[in-house]
PDB file of C-alpha atoms in Angstrom:
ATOM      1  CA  UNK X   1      71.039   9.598 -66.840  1.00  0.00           C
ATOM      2  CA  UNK X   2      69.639   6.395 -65.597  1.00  0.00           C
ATOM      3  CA  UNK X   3      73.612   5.327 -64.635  1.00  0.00           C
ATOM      4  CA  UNK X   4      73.393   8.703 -62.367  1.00  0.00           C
ATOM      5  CA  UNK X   5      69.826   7.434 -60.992  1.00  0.00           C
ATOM      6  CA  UNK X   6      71.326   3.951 -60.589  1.00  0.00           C
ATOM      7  CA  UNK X   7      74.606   4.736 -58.873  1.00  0.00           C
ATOM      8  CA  UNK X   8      72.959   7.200 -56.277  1.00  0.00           C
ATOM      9  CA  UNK X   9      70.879   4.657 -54.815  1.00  0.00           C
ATOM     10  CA  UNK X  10      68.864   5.424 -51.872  1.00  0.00           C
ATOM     11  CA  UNK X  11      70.606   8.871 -51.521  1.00  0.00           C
ATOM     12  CA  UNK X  12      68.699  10.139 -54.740  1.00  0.00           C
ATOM     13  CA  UNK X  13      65.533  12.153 -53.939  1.00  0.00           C
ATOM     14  CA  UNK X  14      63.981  12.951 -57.125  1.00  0.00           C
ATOM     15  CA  UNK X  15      60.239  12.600 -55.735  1.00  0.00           C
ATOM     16  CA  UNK X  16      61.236  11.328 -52.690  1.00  0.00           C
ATOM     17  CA  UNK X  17      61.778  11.890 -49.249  1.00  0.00           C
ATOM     18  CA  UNK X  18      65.043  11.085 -47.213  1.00  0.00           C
ATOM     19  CA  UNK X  19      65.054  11.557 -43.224  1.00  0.00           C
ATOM     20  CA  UNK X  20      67.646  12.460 -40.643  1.00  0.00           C
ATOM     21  CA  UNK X  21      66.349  11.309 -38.069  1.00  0.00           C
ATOM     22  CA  UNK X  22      68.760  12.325 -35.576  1.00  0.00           C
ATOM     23  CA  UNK X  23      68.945  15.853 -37.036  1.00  0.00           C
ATOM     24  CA  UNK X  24      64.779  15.693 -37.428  1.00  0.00           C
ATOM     25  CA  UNK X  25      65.097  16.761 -40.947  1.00  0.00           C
ATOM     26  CA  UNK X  26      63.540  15.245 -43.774  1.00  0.00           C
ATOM     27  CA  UNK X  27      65.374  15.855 -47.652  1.00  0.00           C
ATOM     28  CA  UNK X  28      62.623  15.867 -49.991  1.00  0.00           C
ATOM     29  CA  UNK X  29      63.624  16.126 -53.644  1.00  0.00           C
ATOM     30  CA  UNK X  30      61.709  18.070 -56.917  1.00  0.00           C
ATOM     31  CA  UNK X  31      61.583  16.503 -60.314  1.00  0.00           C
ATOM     32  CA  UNK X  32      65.017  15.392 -61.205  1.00  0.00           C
ATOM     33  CA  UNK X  33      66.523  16.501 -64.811  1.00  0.00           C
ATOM     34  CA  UNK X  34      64.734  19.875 -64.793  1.00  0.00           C
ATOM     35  CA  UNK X  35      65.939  22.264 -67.667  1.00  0.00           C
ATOM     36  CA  UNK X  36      63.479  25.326 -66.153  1.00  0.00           C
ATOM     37  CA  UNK X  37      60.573  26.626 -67.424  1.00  0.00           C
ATOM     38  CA  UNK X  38      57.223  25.142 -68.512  1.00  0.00           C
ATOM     39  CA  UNK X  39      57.648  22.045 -70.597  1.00  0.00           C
ATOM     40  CA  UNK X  40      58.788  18.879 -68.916  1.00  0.00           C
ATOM     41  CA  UNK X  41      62.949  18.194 -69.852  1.00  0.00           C
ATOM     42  CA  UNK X  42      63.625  14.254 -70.497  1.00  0.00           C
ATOM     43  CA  UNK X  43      59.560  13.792 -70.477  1.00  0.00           C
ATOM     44  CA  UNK X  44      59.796  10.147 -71.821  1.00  0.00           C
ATOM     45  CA  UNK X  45      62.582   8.881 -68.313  1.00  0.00           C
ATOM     46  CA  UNK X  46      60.245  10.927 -66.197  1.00  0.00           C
ATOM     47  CA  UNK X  47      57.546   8.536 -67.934  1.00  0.00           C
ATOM     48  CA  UNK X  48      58.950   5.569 -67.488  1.00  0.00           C
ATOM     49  CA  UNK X  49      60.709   5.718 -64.480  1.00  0.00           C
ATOM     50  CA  UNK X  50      58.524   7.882 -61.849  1.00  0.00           C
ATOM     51  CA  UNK X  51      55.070   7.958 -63.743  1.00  0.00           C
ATOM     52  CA  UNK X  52      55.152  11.295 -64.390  1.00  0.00           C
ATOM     53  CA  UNK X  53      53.596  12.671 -67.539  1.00  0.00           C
ATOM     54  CA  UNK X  54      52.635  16.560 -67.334  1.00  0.00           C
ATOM     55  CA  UNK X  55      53.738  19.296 -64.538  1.00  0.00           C
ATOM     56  CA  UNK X  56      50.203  18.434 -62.410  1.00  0.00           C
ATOM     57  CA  UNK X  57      51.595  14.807 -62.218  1.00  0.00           C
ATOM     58  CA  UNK X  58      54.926  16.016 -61.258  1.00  0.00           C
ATOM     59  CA  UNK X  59      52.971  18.898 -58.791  1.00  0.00           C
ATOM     60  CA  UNK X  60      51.573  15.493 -56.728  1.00  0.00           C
ATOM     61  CA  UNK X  61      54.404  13.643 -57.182  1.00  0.00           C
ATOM     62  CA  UNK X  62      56.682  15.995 -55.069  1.00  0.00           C
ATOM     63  CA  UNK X  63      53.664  16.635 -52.474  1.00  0.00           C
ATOM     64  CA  UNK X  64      53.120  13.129 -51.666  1.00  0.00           C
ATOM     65  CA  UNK X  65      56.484  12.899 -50.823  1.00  0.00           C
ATOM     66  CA  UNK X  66      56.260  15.356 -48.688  1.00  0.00           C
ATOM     67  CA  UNK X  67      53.662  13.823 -46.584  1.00  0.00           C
ATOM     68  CA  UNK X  68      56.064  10.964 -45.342  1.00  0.00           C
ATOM     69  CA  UNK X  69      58.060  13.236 -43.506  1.00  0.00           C
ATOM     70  CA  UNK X  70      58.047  11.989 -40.066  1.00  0.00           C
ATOM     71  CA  UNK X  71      56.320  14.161 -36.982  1.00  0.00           C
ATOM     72  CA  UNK X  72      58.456  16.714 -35.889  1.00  0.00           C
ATOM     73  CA  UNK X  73      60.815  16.837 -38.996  1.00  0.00           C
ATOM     74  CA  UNK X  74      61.465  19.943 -41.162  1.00  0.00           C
ATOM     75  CA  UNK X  75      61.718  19.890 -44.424  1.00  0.00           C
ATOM     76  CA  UNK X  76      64.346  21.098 -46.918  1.00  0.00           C
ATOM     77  CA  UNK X  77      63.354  21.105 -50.385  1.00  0.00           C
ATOM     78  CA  UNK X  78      66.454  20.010 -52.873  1.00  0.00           C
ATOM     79  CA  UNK X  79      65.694  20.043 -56.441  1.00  0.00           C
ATOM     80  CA  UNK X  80      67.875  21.013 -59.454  1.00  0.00           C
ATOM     81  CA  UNK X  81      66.145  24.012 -60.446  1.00  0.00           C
ATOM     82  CA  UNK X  82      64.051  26.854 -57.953  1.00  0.00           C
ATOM     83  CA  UNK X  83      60.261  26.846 -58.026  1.00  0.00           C
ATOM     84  CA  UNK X  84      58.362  29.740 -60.124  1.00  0.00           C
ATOM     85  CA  UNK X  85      57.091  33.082 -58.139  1.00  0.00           C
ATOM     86  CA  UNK X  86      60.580  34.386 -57.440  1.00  0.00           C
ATOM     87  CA  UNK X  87      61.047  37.300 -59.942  1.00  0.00           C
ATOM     88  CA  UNK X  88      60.960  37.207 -63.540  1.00  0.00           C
ATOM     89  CA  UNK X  89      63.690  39.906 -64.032  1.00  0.00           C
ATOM     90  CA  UNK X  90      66.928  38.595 -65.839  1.00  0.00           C
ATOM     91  CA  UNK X  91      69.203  39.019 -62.417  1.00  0.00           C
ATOM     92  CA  UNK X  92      66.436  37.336 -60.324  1.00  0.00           C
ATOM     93  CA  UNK X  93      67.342  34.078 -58.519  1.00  0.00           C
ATOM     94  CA  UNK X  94      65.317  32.108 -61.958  1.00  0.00           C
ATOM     95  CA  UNK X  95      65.496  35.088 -63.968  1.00  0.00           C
ATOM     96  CA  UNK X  96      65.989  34.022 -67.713  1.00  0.00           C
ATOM     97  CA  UNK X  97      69.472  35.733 -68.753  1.00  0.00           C
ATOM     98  CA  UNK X  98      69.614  34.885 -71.948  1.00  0.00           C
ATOM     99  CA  UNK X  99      66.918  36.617 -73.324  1.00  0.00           C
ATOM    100  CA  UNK X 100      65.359  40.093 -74.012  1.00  0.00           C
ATOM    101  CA  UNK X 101      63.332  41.179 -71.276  1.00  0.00           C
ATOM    102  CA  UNK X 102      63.811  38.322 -68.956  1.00  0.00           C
ATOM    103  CA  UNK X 103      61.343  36.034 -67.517  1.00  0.00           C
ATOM    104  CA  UNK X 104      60.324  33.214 -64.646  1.00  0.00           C
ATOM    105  CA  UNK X 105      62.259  30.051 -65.430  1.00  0.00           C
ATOM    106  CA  UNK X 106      61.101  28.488 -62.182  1.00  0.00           C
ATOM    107  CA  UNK X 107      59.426  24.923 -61.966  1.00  0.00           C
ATOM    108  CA  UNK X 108      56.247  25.104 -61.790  1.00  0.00           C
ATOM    109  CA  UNK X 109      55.092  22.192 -60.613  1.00  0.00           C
ATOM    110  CA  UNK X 110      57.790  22.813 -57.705  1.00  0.00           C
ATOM    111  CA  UNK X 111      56.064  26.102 -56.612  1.00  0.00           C
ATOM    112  CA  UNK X 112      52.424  24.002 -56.626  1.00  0.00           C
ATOM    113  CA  UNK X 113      53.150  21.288 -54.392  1.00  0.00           C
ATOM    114  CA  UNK X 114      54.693  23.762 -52.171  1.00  0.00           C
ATOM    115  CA  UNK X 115      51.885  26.439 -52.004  1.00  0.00           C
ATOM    116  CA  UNK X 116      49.935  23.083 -51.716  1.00  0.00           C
ATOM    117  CA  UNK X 117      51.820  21.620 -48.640  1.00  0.00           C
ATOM    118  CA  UNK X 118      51.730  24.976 -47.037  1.00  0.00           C
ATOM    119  CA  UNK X 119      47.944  24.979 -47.343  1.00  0.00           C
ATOM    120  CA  UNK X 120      46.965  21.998 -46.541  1.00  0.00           C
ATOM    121  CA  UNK X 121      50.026  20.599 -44.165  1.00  0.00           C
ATOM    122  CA  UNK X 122      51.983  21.909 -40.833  1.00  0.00           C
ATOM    123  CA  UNK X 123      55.039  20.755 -42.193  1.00  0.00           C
ATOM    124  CA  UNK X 124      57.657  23.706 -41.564  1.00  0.00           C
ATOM    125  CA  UNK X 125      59.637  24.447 -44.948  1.00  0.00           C
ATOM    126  CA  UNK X 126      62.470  26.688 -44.182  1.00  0.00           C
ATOM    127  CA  UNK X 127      64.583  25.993 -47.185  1.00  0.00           C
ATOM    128  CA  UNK X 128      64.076  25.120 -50.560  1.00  0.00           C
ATOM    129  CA  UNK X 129      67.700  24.709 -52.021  1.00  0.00           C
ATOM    130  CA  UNK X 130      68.120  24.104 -55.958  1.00  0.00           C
ATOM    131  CA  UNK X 131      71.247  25.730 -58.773  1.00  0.00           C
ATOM    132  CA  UNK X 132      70.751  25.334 -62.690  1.00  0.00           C
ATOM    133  CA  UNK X 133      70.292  29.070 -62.751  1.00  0.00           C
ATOM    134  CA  UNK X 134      74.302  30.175 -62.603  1.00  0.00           C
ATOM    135  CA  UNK X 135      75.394  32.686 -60.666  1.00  0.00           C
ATOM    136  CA  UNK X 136      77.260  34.911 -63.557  1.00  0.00           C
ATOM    137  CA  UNK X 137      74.465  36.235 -65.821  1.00  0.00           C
ATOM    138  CA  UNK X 138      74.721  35.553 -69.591  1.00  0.00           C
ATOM    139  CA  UNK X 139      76.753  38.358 -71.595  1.00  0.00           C
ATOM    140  CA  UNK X 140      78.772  39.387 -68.991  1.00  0.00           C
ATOM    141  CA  UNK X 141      75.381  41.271 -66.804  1.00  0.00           C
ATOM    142  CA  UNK X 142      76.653  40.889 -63.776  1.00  0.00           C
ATOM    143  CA  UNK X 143      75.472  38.251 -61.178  1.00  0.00           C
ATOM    144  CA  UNK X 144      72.423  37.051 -60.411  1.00  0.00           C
ATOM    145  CA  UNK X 145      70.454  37.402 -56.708  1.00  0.00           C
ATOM    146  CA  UNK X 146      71.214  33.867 -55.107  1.00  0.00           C
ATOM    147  CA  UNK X 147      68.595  34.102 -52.410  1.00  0.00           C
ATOM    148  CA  UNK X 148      65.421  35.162 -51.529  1.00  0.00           C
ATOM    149  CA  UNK X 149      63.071  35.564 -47.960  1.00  0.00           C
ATOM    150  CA  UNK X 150      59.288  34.483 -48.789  1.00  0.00           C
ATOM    151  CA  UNK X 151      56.576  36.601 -47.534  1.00  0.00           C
ATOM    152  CA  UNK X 152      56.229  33.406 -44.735  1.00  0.00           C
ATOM    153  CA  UNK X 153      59.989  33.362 -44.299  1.00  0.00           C
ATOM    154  CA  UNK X 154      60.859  30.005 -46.238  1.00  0.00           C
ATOM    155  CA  UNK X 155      64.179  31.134 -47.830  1.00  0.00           C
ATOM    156  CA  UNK X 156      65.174  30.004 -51.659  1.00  0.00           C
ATOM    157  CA  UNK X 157      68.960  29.113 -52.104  1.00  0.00           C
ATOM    158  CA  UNK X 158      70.557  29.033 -54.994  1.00  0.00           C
ATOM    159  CA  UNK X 159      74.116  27.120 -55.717  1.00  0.00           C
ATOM    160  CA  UNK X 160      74.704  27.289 -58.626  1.00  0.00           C
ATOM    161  CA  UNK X 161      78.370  28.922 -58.608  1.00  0.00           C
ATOM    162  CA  UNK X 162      79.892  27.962 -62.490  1.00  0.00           C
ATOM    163  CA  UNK X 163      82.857  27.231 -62.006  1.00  0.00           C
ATOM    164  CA  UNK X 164      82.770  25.451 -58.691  1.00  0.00           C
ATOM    165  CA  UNK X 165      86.653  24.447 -59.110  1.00  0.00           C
ATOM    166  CA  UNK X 166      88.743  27.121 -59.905  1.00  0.00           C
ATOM    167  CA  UNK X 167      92.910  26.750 -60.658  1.00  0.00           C
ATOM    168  CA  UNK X 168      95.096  28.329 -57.504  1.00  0.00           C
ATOM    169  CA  UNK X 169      98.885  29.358 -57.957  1.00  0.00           C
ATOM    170  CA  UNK X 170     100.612  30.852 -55.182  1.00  0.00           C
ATOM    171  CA  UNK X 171     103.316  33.174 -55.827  1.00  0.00           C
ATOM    172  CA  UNK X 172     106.979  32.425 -55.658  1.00  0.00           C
ATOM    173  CA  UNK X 173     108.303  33.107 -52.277  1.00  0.00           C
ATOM    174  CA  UNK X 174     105.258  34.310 -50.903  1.00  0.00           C
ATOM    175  CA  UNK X 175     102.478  32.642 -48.996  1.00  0.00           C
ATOM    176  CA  UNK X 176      99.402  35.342 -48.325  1.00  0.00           C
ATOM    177  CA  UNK X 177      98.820  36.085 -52.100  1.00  0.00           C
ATOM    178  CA  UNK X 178      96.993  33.574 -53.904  1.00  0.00           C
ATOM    179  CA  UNK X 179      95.989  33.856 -57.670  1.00  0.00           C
ATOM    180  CA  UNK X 180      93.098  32.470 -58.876  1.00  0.00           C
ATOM    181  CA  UNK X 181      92.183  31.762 -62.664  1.00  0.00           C
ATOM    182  CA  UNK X 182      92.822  34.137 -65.302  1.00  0.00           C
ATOM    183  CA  UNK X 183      95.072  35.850 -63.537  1.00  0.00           C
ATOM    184  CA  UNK X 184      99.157  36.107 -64.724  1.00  0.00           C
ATOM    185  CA  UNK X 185     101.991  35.608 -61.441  1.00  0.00           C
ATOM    186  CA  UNK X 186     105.059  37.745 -62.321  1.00  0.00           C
ATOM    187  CA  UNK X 187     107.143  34.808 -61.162  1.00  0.00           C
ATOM    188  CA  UNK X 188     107.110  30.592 -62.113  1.00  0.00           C
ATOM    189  CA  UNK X 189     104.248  29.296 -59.498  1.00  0.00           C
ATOM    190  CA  UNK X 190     105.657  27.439 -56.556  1.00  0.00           C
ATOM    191  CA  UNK X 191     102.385  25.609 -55.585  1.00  0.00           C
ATOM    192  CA  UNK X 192      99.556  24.684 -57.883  1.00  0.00           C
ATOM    193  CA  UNK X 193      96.148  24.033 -56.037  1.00  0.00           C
ATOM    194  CA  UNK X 194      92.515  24.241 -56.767  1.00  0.00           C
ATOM    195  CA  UNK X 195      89.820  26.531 -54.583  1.00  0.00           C
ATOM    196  CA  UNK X 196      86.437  25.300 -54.660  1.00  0.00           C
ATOM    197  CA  UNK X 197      83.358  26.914 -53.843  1.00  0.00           C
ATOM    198  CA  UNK X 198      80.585  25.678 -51.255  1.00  0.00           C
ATOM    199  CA  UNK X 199      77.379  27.173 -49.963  1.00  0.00           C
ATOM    200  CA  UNK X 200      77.449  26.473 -46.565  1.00  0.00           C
ATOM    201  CA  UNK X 201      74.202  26.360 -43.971  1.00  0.00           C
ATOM    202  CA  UNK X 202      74.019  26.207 -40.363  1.00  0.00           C
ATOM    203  CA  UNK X 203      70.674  25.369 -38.631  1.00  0.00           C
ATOM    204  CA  UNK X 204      70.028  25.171 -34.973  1.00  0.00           C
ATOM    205  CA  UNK X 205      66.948  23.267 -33.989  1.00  0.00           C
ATOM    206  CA  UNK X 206      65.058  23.564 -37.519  1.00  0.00           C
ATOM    207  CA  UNK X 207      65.717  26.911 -38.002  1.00  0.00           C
ATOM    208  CA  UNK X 208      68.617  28.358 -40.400  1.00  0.00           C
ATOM    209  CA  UNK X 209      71.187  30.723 -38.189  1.00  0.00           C
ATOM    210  CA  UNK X 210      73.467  31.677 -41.125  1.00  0.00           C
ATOM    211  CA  UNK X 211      74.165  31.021 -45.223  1.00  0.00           C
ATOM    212  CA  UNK X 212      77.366  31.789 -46.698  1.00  0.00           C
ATOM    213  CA  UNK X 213      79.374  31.074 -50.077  1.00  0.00           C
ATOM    214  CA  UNK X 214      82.872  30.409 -49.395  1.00  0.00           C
ATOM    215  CA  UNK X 215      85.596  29.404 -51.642  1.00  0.00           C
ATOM    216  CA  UNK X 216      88.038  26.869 -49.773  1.00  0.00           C
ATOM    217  CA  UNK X 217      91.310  26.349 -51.140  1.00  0.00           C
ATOM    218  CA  UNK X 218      93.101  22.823 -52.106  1.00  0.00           C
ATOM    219  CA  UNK X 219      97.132  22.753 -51.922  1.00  0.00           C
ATOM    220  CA  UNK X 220      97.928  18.870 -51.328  1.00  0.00           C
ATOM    221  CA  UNK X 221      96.523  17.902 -47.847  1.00  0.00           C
ATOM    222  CA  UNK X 222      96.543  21.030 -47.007  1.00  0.00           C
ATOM    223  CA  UNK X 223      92.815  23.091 -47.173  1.00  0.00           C
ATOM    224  CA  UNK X 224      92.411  27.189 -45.805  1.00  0.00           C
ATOM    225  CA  UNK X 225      89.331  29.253 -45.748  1.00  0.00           C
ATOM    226  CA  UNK X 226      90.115  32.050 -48.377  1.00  0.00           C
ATOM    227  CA  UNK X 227      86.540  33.746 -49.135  1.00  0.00           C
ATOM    228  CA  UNK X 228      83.418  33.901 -46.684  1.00  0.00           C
ATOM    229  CA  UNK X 229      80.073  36.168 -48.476  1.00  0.00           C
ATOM    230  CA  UNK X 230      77.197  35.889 -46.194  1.00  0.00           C
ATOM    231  CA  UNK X 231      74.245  35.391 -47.673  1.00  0.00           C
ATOM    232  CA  UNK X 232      72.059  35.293 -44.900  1.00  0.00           C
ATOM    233  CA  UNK X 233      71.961  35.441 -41.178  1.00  0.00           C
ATOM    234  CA  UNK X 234      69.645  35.229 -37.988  1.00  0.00           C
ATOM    235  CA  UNK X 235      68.529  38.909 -37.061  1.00  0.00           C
ATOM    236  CA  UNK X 236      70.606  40.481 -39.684  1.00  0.00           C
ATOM    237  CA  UNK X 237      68.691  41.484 -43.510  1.00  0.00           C
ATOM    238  CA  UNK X 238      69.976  39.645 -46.442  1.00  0.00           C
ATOM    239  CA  UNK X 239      72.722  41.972 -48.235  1.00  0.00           C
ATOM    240  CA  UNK X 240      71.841  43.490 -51.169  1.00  0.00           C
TER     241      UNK X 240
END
């Protein structure tokens, strides 16, 4: 864990803030290593490396920084796992799965130092963007909602699409049909490939304009848009 911390340098944001300036966005991360839920995961690094010894400590820790987003910048939260307050059910975006009856697996101290910032700041949080919670529910229950529209319009994204790299064989003699996975080609493949899945967002000017998952495909050099789902977009309601 501490090669990860090491090897992302400056670009990791576990309680801290990283600006765009020419973009006027500001990347401010949650507590790195989070497993979910109430107890602290890895409580002994967060310790020793960040200071960080209960969820209040961790609560402060993510709202201080916060405040060093420069004037003007908005804010996207990125953090591995979604704050508390979003549903408890087990197909809601940190829904426990795994269990009878469900539950909130959300960070708490995530949720805090953003009801916190939103008090007390003007900072303008449109996004909060985390994954840990995977898409396909456990047992085979379906999939899980990966976004959500706060009551004050800050939208929580979820990533987490397991697997992100999928295998790709396109029939023999044929080049519309691809087959992806599990699934059996009645002929010998002709290309092998990969498709791999991103969650792509477009903002204009601090505010979000459209969210999608798409699943790209990988032959070679070559690369083809073969899935869009649209999660979210300006003037339009979320689909169900």
């Amino acid at each position: 864990m501490l090669f990860m911390i090491i090897s992302l340098g400056e670009e990791h944001v576990g309680y801290r803030c990283l600006d765009y300036p020419m973009l006027k966005l500001s990347v401010v991360g949650g507590r790195p290593f989070s497993n979910g839920g109430d107890q602290l995961f890895r409580k002994s690094l967060l310790s020793a490396r960040y200071g960080v010894q209960d969820m209040e400590g961790s609560a402060k820790k993510i709202y201080k920084a916060a405040l060093g987003t420069p004037e003007g910048h908005y804010i996207i939260f990125l953090a591995h796992n979604g704050p508390t307050g979003l549903g408890s059910n087990i197909n809601d975006i940190c829904g426990r799965d795994w269990v009878y009856g469900g539950g909130d697996h959300g960070d708490p101290d995530l949720a805090q130092a953003i009801s916190d910032l939103k008090e007390t700041t003007k900072l303008s949080i449109p996004l909060v963007v985390f994954g840990h919670m995977h898409k396909e529910l456990a047992y085979r229950k379906g999939h899980r909602k990966m976004i959500v529209v706060g009551d004050d319009n800050t939208i929580y994204l979820n990533g987490a699409i397991v697997p992100r790299v999928k295998e790709l064989i396109s029939e023999q003699g044929t080049s519309s049909r691809s087959l992806m996975k599990d699934e059996t080609a009645l002929c010998p493949p002709e290309n092998k490939g990969t498709v791999r899945a991103f969650t792509i967002i477009e903002t204009l000017d601090g505010k979000l304009e459209k969210i999608a998952e798409t699943w790209v495909s990988v032959i070679g050099d070559k690369t083809a848009l073969e899935e869009e789902h649209i999660l979210f977009k300006t003037g339009n309601e979320i689909p169900s």
